[in-house]
PDB file of C-alpha atoms in Angstrom:
ATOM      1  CA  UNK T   1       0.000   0.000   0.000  1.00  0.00           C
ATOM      2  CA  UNK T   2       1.253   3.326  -1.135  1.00  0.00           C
ATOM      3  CA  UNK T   3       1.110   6.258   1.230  1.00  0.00           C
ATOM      4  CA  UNK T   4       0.726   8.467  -1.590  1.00  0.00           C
ATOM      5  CA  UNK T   5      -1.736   7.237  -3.933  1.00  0.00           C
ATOM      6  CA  UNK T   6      -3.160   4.330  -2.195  1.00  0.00           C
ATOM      7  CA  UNK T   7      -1.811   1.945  -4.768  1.00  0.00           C
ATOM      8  CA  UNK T   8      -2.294  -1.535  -2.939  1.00  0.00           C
ATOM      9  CA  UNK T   9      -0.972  -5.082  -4.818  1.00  0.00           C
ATOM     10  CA  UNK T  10       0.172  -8.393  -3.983  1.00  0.00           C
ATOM     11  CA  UNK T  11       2.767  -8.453  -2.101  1.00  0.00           C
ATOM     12  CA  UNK T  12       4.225 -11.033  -4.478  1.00  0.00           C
ATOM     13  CA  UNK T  13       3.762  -8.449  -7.064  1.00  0.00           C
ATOM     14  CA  UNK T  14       5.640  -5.523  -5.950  1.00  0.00           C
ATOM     15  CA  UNK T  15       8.885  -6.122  -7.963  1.00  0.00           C
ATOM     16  CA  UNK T  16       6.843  -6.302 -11.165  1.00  0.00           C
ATOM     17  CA  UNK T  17       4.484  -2.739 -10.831  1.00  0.00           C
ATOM     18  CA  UNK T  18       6.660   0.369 -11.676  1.00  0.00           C
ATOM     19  CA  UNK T  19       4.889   3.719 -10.481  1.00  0.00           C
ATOM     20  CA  UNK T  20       5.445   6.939  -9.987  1.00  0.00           C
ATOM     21  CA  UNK T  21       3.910   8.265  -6.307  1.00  0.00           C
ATOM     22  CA  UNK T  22       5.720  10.790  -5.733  1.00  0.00           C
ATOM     23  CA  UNK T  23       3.680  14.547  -4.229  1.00  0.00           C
ATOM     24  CA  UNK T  24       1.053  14.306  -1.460  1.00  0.00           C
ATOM     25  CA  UNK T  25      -2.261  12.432  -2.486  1.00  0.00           C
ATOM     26  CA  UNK T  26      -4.559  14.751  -4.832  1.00  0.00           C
ATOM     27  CA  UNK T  27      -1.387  16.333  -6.609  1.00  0.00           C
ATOM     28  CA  UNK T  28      -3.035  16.857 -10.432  1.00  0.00           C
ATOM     29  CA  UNK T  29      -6.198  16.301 -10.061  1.00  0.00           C
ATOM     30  CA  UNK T  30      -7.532  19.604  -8.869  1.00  0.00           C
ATOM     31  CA  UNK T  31      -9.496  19.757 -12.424  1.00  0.00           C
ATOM     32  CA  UNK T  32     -10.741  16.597 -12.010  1.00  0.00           C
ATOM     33  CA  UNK T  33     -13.745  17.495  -9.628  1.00  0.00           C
ATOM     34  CA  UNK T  34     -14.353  20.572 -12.091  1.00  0.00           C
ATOM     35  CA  UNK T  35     -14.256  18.296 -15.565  1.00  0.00           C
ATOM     36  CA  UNK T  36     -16.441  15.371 -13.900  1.00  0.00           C
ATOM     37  CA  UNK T  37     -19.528  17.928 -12.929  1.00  0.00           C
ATOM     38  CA  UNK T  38     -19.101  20.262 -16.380  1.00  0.00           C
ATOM     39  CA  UNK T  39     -19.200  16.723 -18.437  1.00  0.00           C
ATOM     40  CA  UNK T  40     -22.471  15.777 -20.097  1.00  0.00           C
ATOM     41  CA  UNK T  41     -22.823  11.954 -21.736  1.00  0.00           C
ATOM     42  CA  UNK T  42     -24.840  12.696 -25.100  1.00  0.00           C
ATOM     43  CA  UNK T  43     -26.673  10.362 -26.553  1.00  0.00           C
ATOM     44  CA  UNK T  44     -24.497   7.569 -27.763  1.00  0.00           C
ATOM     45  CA  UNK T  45     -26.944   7.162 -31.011  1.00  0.00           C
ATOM     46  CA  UNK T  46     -26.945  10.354 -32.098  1.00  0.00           C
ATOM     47  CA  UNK T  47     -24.301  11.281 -34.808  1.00  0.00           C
ATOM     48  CA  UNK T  48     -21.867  13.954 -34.357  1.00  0.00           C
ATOM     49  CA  UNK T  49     -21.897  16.848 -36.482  1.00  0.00           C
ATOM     50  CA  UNK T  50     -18.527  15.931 -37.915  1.00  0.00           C
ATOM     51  CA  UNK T  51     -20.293  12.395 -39.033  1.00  0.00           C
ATOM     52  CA  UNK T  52     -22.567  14.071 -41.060  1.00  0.00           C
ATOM     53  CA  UNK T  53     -20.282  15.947 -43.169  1.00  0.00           C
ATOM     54  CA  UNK T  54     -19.187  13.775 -46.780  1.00  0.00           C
ATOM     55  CA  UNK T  55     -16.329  14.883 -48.181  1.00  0.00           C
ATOM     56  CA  UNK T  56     -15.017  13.759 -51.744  1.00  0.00           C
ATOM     57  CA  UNK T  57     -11.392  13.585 -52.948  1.00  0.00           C
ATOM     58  CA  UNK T  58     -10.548  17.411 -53.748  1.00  0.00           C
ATOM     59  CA  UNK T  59     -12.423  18.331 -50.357  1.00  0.00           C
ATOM     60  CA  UNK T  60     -10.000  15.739 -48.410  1.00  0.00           C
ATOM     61  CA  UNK T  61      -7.167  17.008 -50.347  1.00  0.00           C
ATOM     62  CA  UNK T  62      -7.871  20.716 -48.837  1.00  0.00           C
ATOM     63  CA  UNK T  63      -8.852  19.419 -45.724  1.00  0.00           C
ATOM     64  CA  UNK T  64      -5.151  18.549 -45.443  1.00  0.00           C
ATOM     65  CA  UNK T  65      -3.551  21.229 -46.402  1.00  0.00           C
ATOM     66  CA  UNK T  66      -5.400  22.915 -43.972  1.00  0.00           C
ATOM     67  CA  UNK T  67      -5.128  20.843 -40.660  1.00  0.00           C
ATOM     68  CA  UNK T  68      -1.301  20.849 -41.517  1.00  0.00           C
ATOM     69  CA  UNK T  69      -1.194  24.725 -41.751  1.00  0.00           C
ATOM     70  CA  UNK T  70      -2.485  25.254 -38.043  1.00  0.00           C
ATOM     71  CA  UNK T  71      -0.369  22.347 -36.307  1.00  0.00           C
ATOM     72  CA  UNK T  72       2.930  23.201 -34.563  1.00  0.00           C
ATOM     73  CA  UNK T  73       3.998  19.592 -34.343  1.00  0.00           C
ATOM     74  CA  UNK T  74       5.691  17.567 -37.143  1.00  0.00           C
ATOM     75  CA  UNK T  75       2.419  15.408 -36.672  1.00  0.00           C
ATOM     76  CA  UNK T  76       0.800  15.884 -39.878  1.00  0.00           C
ATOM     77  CA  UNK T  77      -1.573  14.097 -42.004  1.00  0.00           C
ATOM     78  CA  UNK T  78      -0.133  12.863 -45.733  1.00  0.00           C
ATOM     79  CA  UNK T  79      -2.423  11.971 -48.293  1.00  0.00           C
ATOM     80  CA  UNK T  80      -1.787   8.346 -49.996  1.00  0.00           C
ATOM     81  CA  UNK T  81      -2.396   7.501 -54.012  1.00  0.00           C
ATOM     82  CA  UNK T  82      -5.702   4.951 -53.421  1.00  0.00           C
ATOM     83  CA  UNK T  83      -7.223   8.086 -51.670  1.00  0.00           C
ATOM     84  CA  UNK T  84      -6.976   7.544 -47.596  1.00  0.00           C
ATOM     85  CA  UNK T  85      -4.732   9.556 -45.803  1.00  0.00           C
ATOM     86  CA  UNK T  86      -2.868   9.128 -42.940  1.00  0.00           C
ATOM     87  CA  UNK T  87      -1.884  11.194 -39.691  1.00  0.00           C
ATOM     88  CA  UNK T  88      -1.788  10.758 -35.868  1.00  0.00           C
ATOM     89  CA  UNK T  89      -4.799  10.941 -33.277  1.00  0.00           C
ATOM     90  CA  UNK T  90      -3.800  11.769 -29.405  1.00  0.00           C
ATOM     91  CA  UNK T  91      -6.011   9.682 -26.858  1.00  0.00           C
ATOM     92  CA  UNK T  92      -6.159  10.504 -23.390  1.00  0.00           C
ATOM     93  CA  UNK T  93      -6.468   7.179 -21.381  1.00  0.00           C
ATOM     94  CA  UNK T  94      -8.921   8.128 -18.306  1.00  0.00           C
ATOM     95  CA  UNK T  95      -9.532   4.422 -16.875  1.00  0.00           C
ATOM     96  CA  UNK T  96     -11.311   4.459 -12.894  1.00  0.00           C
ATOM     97  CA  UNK T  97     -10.536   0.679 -12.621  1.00  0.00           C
ATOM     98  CA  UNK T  98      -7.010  -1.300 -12.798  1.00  0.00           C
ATOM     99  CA  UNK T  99      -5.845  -2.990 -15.777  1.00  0.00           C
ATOM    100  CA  UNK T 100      -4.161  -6.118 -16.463  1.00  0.00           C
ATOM    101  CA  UNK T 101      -1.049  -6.812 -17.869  1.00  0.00           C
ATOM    102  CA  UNK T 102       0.777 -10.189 -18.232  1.00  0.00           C
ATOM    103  CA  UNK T 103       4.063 -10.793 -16.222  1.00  0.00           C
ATOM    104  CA  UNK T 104       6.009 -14.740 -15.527  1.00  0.00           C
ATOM    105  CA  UNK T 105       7.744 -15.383 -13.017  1.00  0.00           C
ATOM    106  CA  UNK T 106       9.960 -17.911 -12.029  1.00  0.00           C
ATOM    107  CA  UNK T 107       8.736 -19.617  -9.128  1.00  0.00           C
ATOM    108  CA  UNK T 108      10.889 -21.908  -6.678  1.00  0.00           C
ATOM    109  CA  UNK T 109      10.206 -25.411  -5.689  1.00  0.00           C
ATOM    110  CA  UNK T 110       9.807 -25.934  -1.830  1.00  0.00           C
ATOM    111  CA  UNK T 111      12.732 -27.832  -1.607  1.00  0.00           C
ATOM    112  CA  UNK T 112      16.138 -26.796  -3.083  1.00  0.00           C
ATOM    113  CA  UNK T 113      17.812 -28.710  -5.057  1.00  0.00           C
ATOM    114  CA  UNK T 114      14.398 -30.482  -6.691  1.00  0.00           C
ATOM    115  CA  UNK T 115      13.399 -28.900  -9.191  1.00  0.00           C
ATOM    116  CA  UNK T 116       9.404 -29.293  -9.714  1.00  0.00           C
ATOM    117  CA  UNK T 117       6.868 -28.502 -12.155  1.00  0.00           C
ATOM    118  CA  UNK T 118       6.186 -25.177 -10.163  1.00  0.00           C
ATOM    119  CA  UNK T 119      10.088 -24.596 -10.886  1.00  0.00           C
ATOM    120  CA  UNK T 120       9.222 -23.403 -14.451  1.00  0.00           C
ATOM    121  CA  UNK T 121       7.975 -20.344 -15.921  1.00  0.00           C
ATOM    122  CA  UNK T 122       4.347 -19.647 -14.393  1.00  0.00           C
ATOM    123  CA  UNK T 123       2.069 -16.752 -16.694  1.00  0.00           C
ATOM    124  CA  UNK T 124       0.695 -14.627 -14.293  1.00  0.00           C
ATOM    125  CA  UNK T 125      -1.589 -11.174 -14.259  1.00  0.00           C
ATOM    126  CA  UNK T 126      -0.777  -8.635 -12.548  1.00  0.00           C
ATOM    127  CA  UNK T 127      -3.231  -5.054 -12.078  1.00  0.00           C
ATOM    128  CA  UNK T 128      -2.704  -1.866 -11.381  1.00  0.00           C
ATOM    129  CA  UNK T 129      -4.114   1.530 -12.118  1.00  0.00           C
ATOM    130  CA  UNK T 130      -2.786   3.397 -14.976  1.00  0.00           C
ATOM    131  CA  UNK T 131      -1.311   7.184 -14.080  1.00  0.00           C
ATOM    132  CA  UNK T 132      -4.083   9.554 -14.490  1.00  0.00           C
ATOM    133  CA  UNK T 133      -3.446  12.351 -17.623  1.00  0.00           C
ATOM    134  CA  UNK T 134      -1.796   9.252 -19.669  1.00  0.00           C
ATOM    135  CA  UNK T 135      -2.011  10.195 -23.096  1.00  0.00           C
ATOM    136  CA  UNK T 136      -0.634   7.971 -25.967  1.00  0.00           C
ATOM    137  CA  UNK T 137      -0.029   9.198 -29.902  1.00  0.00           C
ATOM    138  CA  UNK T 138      -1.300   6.871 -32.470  1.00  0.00           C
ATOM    139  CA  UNK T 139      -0.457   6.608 -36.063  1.00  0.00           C
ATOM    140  CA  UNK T 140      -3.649   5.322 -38.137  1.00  0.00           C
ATOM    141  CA  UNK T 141      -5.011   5.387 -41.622  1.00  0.00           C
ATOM    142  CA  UNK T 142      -8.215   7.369 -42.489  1.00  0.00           C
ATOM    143  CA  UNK T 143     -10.259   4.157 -42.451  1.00  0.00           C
ATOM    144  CA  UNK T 144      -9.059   2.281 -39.263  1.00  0.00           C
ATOM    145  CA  UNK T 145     -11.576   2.010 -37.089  1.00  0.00           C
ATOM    146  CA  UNK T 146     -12.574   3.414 -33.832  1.00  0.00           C
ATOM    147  CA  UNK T 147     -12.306  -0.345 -32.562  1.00  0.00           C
ATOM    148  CA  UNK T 148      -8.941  -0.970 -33.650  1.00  0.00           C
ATOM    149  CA  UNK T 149      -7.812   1.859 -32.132  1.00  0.00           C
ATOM    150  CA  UNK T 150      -9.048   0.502 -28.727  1.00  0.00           C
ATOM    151  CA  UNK T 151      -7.162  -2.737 -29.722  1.00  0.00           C
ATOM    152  CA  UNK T 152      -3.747  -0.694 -30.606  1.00  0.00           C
ATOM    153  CA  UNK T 153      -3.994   0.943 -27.405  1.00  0.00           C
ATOM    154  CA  UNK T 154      -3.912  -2.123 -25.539  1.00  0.00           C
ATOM    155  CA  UNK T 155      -1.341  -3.678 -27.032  1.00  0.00           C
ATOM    156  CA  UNK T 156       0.710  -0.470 -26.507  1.00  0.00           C
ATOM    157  CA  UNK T 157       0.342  -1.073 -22.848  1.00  0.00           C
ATOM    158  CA  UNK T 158       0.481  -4.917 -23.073  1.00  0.00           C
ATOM    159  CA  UNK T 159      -3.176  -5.049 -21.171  1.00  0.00           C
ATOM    160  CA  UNK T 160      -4.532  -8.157 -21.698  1.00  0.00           C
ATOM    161  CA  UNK T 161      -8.059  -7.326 -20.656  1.00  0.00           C
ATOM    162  CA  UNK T 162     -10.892  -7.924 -22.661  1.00  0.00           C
ATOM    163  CA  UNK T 163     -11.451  -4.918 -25.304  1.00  0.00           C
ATOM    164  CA  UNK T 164     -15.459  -4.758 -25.073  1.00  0.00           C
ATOM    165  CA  UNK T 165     -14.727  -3.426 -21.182  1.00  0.00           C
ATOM    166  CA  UNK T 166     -13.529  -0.247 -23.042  1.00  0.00           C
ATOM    167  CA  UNK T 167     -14.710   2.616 -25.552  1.00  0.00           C
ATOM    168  CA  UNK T 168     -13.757   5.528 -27.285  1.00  0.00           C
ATOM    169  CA  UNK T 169     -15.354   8.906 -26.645  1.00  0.00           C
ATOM    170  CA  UNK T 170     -15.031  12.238 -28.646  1.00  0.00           C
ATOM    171  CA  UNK T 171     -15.196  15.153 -26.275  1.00  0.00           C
ATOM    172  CA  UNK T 172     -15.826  18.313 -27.067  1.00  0.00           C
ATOM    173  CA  UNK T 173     -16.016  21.958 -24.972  1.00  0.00           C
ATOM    174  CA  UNK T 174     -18.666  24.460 -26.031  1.00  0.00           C
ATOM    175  CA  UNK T 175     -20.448  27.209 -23.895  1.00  0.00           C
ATOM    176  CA  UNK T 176     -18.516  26.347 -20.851  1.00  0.00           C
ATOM    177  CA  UNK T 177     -19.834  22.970 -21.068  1.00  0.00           C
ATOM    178  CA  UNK T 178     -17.862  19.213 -21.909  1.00  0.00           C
ATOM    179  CA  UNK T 179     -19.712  16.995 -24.164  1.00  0.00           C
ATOM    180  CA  UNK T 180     -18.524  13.215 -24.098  1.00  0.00           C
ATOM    181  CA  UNK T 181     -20.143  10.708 -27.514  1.00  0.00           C
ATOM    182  CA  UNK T 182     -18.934   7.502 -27.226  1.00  0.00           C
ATOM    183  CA  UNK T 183     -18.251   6.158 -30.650  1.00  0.00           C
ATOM    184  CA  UNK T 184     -19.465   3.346 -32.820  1.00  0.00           C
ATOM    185  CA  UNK T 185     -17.140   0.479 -33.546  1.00  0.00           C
ATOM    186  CA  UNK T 186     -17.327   1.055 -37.031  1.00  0.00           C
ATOM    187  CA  UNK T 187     -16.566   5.296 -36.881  1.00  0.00           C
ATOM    188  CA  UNK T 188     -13.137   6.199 -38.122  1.00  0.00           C
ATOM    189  CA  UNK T 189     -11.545   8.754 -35.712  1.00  0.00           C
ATOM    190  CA  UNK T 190      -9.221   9.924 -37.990  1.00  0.00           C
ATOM    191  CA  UNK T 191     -11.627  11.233 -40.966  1.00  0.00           C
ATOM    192  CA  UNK T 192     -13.190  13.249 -37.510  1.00  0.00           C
ATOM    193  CA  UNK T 193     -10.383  14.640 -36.429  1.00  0.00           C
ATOM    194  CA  UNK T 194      -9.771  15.978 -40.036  1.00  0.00           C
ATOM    195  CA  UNK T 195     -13.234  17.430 -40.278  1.00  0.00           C
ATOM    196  CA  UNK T 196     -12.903  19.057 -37.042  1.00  0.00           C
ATOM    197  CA  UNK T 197      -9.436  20.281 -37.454  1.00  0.00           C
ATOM    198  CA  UNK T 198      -6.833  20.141 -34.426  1.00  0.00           C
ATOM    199  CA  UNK T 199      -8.136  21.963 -31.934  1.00  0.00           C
ATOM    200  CA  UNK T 200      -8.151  19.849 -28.916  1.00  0.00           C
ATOM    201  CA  UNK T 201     -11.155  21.954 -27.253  1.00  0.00           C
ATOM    202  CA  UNK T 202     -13.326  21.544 -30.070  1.00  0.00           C
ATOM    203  CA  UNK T 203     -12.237  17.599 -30.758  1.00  0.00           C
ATOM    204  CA  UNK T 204     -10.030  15.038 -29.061  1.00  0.00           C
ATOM    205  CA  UNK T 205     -10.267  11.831 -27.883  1.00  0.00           C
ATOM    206  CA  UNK T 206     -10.774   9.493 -24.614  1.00  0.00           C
ATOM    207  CA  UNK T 207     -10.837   5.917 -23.528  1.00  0.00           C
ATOM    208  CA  UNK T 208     -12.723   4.929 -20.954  1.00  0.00           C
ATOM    209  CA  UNK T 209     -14.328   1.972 -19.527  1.00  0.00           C
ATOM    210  CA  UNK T 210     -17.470   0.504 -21.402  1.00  0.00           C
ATOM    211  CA  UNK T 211     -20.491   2.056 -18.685  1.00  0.00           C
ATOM    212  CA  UNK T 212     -23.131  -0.078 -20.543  1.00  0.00           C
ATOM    213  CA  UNK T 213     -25.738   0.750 -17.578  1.00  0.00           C
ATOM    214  CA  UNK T 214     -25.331  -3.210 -16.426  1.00  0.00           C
ATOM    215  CA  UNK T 215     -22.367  -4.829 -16.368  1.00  0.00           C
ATOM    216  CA  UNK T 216     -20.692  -7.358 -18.574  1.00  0.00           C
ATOM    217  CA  UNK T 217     -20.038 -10.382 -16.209  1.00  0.00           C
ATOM    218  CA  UNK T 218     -19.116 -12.362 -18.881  1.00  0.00           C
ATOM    219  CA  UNK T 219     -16.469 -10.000 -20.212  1.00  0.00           C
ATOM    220  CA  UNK T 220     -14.113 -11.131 -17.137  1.00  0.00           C
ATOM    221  CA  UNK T 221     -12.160 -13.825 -16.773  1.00  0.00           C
ATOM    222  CA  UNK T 222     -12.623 -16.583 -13.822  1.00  0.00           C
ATOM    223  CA  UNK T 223      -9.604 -15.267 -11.576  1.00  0.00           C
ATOM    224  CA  UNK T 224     -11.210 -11.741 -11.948  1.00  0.00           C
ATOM    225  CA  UNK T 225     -14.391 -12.316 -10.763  1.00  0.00           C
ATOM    226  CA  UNK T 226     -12.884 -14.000  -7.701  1.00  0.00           C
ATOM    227  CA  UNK T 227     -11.041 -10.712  -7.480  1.00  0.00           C
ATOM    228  CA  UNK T 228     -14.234  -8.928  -7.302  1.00  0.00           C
ATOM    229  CA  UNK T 229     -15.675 -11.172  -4.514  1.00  0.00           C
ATOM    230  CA  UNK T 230     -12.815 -10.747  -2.450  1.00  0.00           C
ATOM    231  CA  UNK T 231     -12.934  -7.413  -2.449  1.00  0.00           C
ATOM    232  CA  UNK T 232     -16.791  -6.746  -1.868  1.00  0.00           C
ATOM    233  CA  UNK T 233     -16.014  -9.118   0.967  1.00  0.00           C
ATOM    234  CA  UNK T 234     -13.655  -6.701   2.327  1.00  0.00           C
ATOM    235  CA  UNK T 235     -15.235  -3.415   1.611  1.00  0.00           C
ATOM    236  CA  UNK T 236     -18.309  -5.046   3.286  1.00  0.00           C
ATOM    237  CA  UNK T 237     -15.480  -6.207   6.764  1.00  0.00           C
ATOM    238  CA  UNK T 238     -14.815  -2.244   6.685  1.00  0.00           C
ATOM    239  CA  UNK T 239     -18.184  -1.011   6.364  1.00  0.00           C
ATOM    240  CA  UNK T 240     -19.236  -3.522   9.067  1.00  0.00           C
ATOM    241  CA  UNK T 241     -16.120  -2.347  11.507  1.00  0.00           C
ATOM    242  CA  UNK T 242     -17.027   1.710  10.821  1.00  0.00           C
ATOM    243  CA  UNK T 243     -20.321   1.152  12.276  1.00  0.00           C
ATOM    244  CA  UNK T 244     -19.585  -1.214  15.371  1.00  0.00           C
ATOM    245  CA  UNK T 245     -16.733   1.429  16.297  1.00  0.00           C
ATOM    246  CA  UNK T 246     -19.310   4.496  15.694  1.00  0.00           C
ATOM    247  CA  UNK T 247     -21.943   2.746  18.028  1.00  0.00           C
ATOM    248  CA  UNK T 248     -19.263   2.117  20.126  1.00  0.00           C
ATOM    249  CA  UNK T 249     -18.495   5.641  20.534  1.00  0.00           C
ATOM    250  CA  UNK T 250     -21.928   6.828  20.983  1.00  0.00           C
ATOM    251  CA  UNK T 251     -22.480   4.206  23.538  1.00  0.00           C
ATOM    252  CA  UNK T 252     -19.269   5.546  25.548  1.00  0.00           C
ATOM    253  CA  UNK T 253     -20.386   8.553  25.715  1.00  0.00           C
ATOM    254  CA  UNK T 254     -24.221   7.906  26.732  1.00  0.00           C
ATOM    255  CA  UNK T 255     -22.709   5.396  29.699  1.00  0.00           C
ATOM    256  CA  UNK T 256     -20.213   8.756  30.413  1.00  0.00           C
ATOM    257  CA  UNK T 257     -23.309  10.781  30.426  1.00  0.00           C
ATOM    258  CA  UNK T 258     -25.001   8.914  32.854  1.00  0.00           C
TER     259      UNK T 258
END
């Protein structure tokens, strides 16, 4: 358990998690409170405007031109011969819950000198929550897909959790106000970050977890929901311990009161 940021693992698994903790608890995430009550989930049906707009070859050509004019950054978009273009999207990982990521380990027999079948190379999981403000630059085609991007991202941080527990949301800032659209599997983010230029305010990108209203049980593996059970068994020890000390306390002082 971190005194910092409250990071808690196996204690098995300390050697393999590599985080940064340092500054008090709360350090960076002053805007936090202020972005979660100014965010607004649209609805997840509804097209953006930036879907709505067909473009045909001269248009994309222009569009270009354009979006590379107003960048600072050696991250431009380059038009191919077949038509689709390429360029880089910037996605802002904001996950609540740990992810997994696959680590082996070498684990020694009970008794020295005999090597068992627990001797060999065991393939393990190991969670842990990624830094909050991790942002990742990703290098995609006009027509991959807003799924494959999810996938991409993944394998950039070796998680090995299943990718239906995540999506991709556009956000957008307008009147003082952040609108979040999760996108469809099959939207390209690329072709919308063209349309709506580079601004970050008006368009950029976030992954976050998959908030279906009901949750996917059958998304998670075996050893994960034990996970889960374990640890509604000991927020529930906690809860149960809070209240026998408060009516402990209020008991004290009625029997000092008398």
């Amino acid at each position: 358990l971190s005194p910092d940021c409250s990071f808690t693992c196996h204690y098995r698994c300390r050697a393999l998690v590599r985080l940064d903790c340092s500054g008090p608890p709360g350090t960076g995430d002053e805007d936090d409170g202020t972005e979660q009550a100014l965010e607004k989930d649209t609805n997840v049906d509804e097209p953006s405007e930036w879907e709505k707009t067909e473009l045909d070859q001269a248009q994309v050509e222009q569009r270009i031109k354009e979006y590379n004019s107003q960048i600072n950054s050696n991250l431009f978009m380059s038009l191919n011969k077949d038509g689709s273009y390429t360029g880089f999207i910037k996605v802002q990982l904001k996950l609540v819950r740990p992810v997994s990521v696959p680590a082996t380990k070498r684990v020694p027999s009970l008794h020295a000198g005999r090597p068992g079948p627990r001797a060999q190379g065991v393939k393990r999981r190991t969670s842990f929550y990624l830094p909050k403000g991790t942002v990742k630059h990703l290098h995609i085609l006009s027509h991959t897909r807003a799924s494959e991007v999810i996938d991409a991202l993944l394998r950039k941080f070796t998680v090995v959790d299943n990718p239906r527990k995540f999506a991709l949301f556009e956000r957008s800032e307008k009147d003082d106000q952040v609108y979040l659209r999760k996108l469809a599997d099959e939207e390209q983010p690329l072709r919308l970050r063209l349309l709506a230029g580079p601004s970050e305010k008006v368009l950029s990108f976030v992954l976050k977890e998959n908030e279906t209203g009901e949750v996917n049980w059958d998304a998670f593996t075996l050893p994960e929901l034990h996970n889960f059970l374990r640890i509604l068994q000991r927020e529930e020890e906690e809860h149960v311990r809070q209240l026998r000390h408060r009516y402990a306390r209020c008991r004290q002082k009625m029997q000092e009161a008398l």
